[in-house]
Short mmCIF file of C-alpha atoms in Angstrom, two decimals:
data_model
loop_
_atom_site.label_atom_id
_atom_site.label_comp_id
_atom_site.label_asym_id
_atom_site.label_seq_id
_atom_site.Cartn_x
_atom_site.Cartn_y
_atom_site.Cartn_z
CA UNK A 1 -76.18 -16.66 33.36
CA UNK A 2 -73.28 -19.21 33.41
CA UNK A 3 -69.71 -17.60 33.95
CA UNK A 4 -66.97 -18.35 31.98
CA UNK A 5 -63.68 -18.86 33.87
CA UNK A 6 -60.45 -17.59 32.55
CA UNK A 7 -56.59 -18.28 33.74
CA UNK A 8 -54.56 -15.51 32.84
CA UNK A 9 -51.08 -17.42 32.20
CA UNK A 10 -48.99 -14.32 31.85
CA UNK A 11 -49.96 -12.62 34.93
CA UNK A 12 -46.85 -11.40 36.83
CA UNK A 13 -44.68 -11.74 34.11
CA UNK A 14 -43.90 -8.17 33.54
CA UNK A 15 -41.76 -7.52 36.81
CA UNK A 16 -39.29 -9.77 35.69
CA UNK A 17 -38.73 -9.05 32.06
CA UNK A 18 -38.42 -5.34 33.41
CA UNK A 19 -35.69 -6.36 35.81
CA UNK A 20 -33.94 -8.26 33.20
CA UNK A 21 -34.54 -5.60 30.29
CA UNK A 22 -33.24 -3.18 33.40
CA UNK A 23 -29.64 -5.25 33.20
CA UNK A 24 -29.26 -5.02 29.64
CA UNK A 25 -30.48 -1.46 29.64
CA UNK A 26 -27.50 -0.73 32.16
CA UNK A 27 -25.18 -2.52 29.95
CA UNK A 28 -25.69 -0.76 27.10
CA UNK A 29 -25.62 2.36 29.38
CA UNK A 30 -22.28 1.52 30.62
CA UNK A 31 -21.29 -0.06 27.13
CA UNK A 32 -22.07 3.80 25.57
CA UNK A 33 -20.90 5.94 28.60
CA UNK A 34 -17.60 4.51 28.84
CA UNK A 35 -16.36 3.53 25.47
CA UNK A 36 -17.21 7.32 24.48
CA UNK A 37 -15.14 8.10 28.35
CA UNK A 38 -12.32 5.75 26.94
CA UNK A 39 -12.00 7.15 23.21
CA UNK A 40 -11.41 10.58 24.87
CA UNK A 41 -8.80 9.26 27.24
CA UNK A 42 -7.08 7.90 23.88
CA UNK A 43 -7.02 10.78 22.56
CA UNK A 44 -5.65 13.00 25.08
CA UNK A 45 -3.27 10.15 25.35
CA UNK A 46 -2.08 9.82 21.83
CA UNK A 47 -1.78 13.66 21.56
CA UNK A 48 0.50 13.32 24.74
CA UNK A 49 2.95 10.70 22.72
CA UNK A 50 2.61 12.74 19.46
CA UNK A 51 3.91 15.93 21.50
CA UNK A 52 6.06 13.99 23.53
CA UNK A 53 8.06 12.26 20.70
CA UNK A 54 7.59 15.53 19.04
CA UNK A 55 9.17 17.72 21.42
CA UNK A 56 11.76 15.20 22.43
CA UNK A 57 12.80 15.38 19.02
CA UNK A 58 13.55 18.14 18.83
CA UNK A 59 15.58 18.56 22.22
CA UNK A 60 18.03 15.55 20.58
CA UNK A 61 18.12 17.26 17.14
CA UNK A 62 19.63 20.25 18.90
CA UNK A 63 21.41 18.86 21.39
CA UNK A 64 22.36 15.49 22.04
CA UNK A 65 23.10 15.78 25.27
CA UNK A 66 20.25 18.24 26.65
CA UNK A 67 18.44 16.51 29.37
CA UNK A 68 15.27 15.74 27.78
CA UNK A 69 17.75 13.95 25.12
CA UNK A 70 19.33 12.01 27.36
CA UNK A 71 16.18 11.50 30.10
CA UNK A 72 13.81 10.75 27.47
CA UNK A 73 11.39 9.32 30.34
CA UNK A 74 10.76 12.09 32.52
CA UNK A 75 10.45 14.56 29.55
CA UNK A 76 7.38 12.30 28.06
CA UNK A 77 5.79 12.06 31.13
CA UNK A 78 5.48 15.67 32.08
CA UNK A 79 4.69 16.49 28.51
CA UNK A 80 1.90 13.77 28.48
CA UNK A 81 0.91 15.06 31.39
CA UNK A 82 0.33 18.29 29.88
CA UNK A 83 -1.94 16.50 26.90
CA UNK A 84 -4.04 14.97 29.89
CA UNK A 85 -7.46 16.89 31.32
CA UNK A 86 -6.57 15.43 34.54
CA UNK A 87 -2.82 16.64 34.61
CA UNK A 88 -1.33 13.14 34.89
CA UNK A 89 -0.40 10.11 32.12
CA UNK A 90 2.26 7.13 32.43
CA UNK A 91 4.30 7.24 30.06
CA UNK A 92 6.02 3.64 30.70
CA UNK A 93 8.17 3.78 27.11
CA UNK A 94 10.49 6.50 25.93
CA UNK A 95 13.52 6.06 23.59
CA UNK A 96 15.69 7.65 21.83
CA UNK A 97 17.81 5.74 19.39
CA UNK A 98 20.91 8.73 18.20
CA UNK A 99 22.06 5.83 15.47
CA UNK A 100 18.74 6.16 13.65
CA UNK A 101 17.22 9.82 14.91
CA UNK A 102 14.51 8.10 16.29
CA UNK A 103 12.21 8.72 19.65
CA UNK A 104 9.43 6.30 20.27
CA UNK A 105 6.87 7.21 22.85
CA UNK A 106 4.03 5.12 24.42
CA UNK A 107 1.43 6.86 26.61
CA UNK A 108 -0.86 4.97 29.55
CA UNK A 109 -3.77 6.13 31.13
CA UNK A 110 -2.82 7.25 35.09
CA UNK A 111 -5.58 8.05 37.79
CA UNK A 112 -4.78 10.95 40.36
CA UNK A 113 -3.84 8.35 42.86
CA UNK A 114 -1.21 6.85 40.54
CA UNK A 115 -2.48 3.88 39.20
CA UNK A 116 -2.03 3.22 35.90
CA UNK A 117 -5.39 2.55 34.81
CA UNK A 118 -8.10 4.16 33.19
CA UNK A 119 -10.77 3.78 36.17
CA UNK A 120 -14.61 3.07 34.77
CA UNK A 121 -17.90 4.05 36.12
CA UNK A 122 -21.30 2.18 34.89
CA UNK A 123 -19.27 -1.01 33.91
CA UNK A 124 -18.24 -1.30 37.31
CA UNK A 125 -21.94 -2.19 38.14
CA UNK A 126 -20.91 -5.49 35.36
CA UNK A 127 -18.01 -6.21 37.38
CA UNK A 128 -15.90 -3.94 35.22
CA UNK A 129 -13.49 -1.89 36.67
CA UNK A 130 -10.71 -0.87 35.45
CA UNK A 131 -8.91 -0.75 31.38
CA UNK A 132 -5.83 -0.36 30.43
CA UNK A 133 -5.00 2.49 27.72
CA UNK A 134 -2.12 3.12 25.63
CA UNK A 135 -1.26 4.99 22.92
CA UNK A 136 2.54 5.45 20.71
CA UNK A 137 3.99 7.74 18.50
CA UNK A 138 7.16 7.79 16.91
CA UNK A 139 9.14 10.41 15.73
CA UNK A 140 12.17 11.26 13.81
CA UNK A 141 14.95 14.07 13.98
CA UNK A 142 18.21 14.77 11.62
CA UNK A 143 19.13 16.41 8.58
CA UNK A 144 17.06 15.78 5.53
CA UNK A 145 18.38 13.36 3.08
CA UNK A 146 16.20 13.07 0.11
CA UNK A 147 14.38 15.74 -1.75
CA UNK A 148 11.83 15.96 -4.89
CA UNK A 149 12.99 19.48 -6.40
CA UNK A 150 12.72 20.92 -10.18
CA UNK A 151 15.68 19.43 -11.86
CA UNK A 152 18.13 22.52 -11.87
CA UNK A 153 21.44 22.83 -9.85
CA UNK A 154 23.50 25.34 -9.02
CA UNK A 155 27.29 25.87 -7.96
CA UNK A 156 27.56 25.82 -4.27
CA UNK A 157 29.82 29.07 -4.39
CA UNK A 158 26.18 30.57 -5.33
CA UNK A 159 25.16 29.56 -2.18
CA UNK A 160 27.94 30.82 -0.02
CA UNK A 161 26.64 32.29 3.43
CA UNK A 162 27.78 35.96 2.69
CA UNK A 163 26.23 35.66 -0.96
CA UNK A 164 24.03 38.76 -0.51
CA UNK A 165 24.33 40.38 -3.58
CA UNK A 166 20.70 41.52 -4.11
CA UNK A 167 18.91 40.75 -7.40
CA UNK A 168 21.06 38.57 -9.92
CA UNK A 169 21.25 36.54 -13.22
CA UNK A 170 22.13 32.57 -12.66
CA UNK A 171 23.29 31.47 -15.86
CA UNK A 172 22.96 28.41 -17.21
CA UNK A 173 25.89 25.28 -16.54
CA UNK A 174 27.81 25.16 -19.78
CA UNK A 175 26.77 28.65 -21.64
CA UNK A 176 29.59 30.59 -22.04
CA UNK A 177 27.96 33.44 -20.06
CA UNK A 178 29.07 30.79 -16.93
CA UNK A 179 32.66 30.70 -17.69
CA UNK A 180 32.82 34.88 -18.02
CA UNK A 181 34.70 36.04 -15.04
CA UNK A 182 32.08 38.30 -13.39
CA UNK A 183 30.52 34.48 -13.27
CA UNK A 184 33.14 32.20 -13.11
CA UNK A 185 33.13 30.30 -9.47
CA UNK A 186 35.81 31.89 -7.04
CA UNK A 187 36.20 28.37 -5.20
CA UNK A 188 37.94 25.23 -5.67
CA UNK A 189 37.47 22.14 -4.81
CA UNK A 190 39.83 20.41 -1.84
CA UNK A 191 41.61 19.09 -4.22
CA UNK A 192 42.45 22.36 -6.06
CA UNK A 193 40.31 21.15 -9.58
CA UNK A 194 38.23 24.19 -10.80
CA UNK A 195 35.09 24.08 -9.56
CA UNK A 196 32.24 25.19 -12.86
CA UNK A 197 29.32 27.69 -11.71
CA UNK A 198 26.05 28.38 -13.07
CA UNK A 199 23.17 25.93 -13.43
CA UNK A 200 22.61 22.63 -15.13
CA UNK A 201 19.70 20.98 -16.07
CA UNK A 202 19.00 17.19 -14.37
CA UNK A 203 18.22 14.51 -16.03
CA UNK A 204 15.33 12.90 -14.39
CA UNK A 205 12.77 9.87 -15.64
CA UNK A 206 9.44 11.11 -14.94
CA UNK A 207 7.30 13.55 -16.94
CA UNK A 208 6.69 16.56 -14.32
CA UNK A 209 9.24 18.88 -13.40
CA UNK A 210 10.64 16.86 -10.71
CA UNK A 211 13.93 15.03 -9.68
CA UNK A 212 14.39 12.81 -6.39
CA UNK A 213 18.05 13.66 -4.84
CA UNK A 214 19.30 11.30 -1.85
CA UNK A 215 22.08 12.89 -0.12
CA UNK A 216 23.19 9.88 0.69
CA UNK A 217 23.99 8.79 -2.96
CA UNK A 218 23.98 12.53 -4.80
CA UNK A 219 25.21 11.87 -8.25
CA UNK A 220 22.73 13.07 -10.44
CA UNK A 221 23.18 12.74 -14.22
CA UNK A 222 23.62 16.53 -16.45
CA UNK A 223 20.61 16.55 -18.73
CA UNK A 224 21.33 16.70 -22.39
CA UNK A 225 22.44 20.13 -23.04
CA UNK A 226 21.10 23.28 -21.78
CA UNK A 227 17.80 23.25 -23.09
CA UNK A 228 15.02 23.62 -21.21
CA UNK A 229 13.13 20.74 -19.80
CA UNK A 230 9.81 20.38 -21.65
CA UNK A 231 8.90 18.58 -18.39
CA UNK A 232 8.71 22.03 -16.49
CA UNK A 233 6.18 23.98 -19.26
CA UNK A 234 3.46 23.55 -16.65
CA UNK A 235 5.88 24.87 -13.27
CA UNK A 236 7.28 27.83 -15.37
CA UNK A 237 3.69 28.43 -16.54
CA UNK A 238 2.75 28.19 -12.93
CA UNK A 239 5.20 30.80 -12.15
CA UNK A 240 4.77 33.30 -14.76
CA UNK A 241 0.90 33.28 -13.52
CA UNK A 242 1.89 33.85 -10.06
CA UNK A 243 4.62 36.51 -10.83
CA UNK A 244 1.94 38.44 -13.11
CA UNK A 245 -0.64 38.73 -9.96
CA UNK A 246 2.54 39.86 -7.90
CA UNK A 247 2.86 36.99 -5.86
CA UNK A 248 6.28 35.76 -4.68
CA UNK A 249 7.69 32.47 -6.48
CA UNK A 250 10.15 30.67 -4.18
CA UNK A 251 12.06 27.33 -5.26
CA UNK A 252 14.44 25.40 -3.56
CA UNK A 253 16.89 24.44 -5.95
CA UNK A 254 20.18 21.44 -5.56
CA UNK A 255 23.57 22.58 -4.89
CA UNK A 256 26.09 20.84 -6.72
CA UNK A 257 29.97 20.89 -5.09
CA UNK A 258 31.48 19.11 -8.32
CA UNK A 259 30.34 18.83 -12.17
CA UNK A 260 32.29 15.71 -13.39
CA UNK A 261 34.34 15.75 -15.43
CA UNK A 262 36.49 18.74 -14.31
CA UNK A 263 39.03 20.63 -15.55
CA UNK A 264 42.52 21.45 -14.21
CA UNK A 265 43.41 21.43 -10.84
CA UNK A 266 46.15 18.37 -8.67
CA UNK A 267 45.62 16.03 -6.22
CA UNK A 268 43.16 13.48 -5.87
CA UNK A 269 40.52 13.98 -9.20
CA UNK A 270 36.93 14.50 -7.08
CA UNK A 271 35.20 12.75 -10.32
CA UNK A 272 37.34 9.04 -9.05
CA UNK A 273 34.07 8.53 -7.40
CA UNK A 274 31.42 9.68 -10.07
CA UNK A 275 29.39 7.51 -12.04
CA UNK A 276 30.62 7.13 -16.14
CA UNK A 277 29.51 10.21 -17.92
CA UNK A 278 28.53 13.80 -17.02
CA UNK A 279 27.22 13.93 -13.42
CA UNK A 280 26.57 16.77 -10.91
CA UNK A 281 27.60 15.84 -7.13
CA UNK A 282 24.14 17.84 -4.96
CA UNK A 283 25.57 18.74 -1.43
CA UNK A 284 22.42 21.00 -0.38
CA UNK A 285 19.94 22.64 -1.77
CA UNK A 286 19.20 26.62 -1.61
CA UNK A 287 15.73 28.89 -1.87
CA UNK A 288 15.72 31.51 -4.18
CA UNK A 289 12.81 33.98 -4.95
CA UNK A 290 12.59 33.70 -8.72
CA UNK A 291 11.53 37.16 -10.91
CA UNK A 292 12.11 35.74 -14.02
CA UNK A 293 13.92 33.36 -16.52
CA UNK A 294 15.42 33.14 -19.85
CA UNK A 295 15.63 29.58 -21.17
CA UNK A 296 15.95 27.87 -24.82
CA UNK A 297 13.47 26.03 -26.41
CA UNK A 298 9.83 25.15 -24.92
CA UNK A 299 7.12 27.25 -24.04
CA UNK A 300 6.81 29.74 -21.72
CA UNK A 301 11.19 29.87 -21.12
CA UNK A 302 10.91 33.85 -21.58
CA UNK A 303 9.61 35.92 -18.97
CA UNK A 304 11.25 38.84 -16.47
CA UNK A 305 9.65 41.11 -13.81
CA UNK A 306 10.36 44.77 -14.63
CA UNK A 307 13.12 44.54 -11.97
CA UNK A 308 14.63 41.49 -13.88
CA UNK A 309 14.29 43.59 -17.05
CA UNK A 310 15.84 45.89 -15.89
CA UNK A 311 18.94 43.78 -14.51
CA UNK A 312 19.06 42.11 -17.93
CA UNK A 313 19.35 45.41 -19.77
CA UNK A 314 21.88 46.09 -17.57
CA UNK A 315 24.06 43.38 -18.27
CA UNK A 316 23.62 43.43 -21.93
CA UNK A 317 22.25 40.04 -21.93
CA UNK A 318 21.99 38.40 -25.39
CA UNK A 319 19.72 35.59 -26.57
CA UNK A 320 22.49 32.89 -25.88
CA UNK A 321 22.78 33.90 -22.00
CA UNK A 322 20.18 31.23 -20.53
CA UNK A 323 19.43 31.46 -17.03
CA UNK A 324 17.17 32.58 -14.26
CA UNK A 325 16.80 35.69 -12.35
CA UNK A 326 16.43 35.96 -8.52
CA UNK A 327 17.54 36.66 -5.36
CA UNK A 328 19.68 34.45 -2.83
CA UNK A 329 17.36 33.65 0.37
CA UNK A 330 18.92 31.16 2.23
CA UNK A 331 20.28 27.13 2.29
CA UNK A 332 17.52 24.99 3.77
CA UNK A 333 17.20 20.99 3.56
CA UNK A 334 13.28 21.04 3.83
CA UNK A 335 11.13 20.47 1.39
CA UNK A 336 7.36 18.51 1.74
CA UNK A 337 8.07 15.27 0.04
CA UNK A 338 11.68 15.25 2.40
CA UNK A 339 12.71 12.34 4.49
CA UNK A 340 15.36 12.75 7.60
CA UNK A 341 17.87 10.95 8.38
CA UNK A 342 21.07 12.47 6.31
CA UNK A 343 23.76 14.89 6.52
CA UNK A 344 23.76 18.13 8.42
CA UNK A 345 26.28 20.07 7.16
CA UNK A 346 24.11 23.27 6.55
CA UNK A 347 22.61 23.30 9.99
CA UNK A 348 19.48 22.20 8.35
CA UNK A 349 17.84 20.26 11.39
CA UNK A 350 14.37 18.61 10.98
CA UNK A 351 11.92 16.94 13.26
CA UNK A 352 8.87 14.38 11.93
CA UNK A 353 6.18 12.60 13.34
CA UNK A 354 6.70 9.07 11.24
CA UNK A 355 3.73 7.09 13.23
#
């Protein structure tokens, strides 16, 4: 029987296709291990600038002149420090600018010898060693100077710091319940003209319940008369459901320091200022927990509590006194939609994480 000779061509070939299948096996070892090793890192170091900008923040907002204010660097480093599993993190920017209420932060990684690096394992064996890591935050401190509230105000004299008077009827800016004497602002104005109390209605250009108010440029425009907003159905409704299931209703309403034009009063007229027609000058804003409301006009602009019921029988209110009913909590600048960087005069201090 003849034999039949055969060469085998790819004999020996698998040792070396293992050792190069063995490289990019490692690569994508190293690739895996140490991207996942480096997002981590990030994250511990952006949560070190987010609470270092944070926290710093807040040190300027309350002090100018605290030391983590005015050493910005050694503050963010300990606190990114704190945001690190290993203890340590550079943190080779920190600024605070006082003009704008501003801190800006940037975090790098930091080994336990000091180097600021991020120090990687199976890349090394690629000729990888080392990556540099960073992360920034920014944040911003001040008093608030913009707002998106429901479009009533209020005379700051309403607001005064030893207003405590317990459960209460706000009338309505304009009724003549306002101008009654039990109502009737005690204040004046700086320039002795009669400061008006009560509320007022805003006139505002969207269709929800809703007006914007920048502090730095307050003059908002008196809505027509003193009925009520037919933008706010759905908020009061909102309200009236909440009050029925005895849940609290808190709003944060303007305070207005002048309603232009004003009567009486000498000196320089505050209304020299005030845009041509009938505006409210906002200086704050105030919460109030509401218990009930009566309003003209629109649905849902009748509804008390039994405790505002009872206040209202009290006071012999008639169908012309328009108002709401609630009690004074306290003057505050914050509201969600808020933006910083205004006026402080209520001690209303804010901090925000902007990036």
């Amino acid at each position: 029987m003849r034999r039949l000779k055969h060469d085998d061509r790819e004999r020996g070939a698998v040792a070396p296709m293992t050792a190069m299948l063995m490289v990019a096996l490692l690569g994508m070892t190293a690739f895996a291990v140490d991207v996942a090793m480096m997002y981590s890192e990030h994250a511990q170091l952006q949560n070190g600038a987010d609470s270092s900008a944070i926290g710093i923040a807040q040190a300027c907002a309350q002090n100018a002149a605290s030391a983590d204010c005015a050493a910005p660097t050694s503050a963010a480093t300990s606190l990114a420090g704190s945001n690190a599993l290993d203890g340590v993190s550079n943190a080779p920017v920190a600024t605070v600018n006082l003009g704008t209420g501003t801190v800006d932060v940037t975090t790098q990684s930091r080994n336990t010898s000091g180097d600021n690096h991020f120090t990687l394992v199976f890349a090394r064996a690629l000729g990888v060693e080392t990556a540099n890591i960073q992360a920034s935050a920014q944040a911003k401190f001040g008093g608030f100077s913009a707002a998106d509230t429901i479009p009533l105000t209020f005379s700051q004299c309403e607001a005064d710091p030893t207003f405590f008077k317990g459960l209460q009827f706000f009338p309505v800016h304009g009724t003549k319940l306002s101008d009654e004497p039990d109502y009737a602002c005690p204040h004046q104005s700086s320039s002795g003209f009669e400061l008006p109390g009560g509320f007022g209605w805003l006139k505002h250009p969207g269709i929800t319940c809703s007006i914007h108010i920048d502090v730095d440029d307050p003059w908002i425009e008196s809505g027509d008369g003193t009925n009520f907003d037919k933008a706010c159905e759905a908020t009061f409704a909102a309200w009236e459901s909440k009050l029925k299931a005895g849940k609290a209703v808190e709003a944060l309403i303007p305070i207005f320091e002048t309603y232009c034009p004003v009567k009486k009063g000498s000196g320089t007229d505050p209304c020299n200022s005030a845009p041509k027609g009938k505006f409210f000058k906002i200086e704050a804003f105030a919460q109030i927990s509401v218990y009930g409301w009566q309003l003209k006009a629109g649905g849902g602009t009748n509804y008390t509590t039994s405790e505002a019921a009872t206040l209202k029988s009290s006071l012999k209110l008639g169908t012309e006194d328009t108002g709401l009913f609630g009690t004074f909590i306290k003057k505050v600048s914050l509201t969600e939609a808020a933006t910083l960087g205004g006026p402080t005069t209520y001690g209303a201090l804010g901090v925000q994480l902007t990036e």
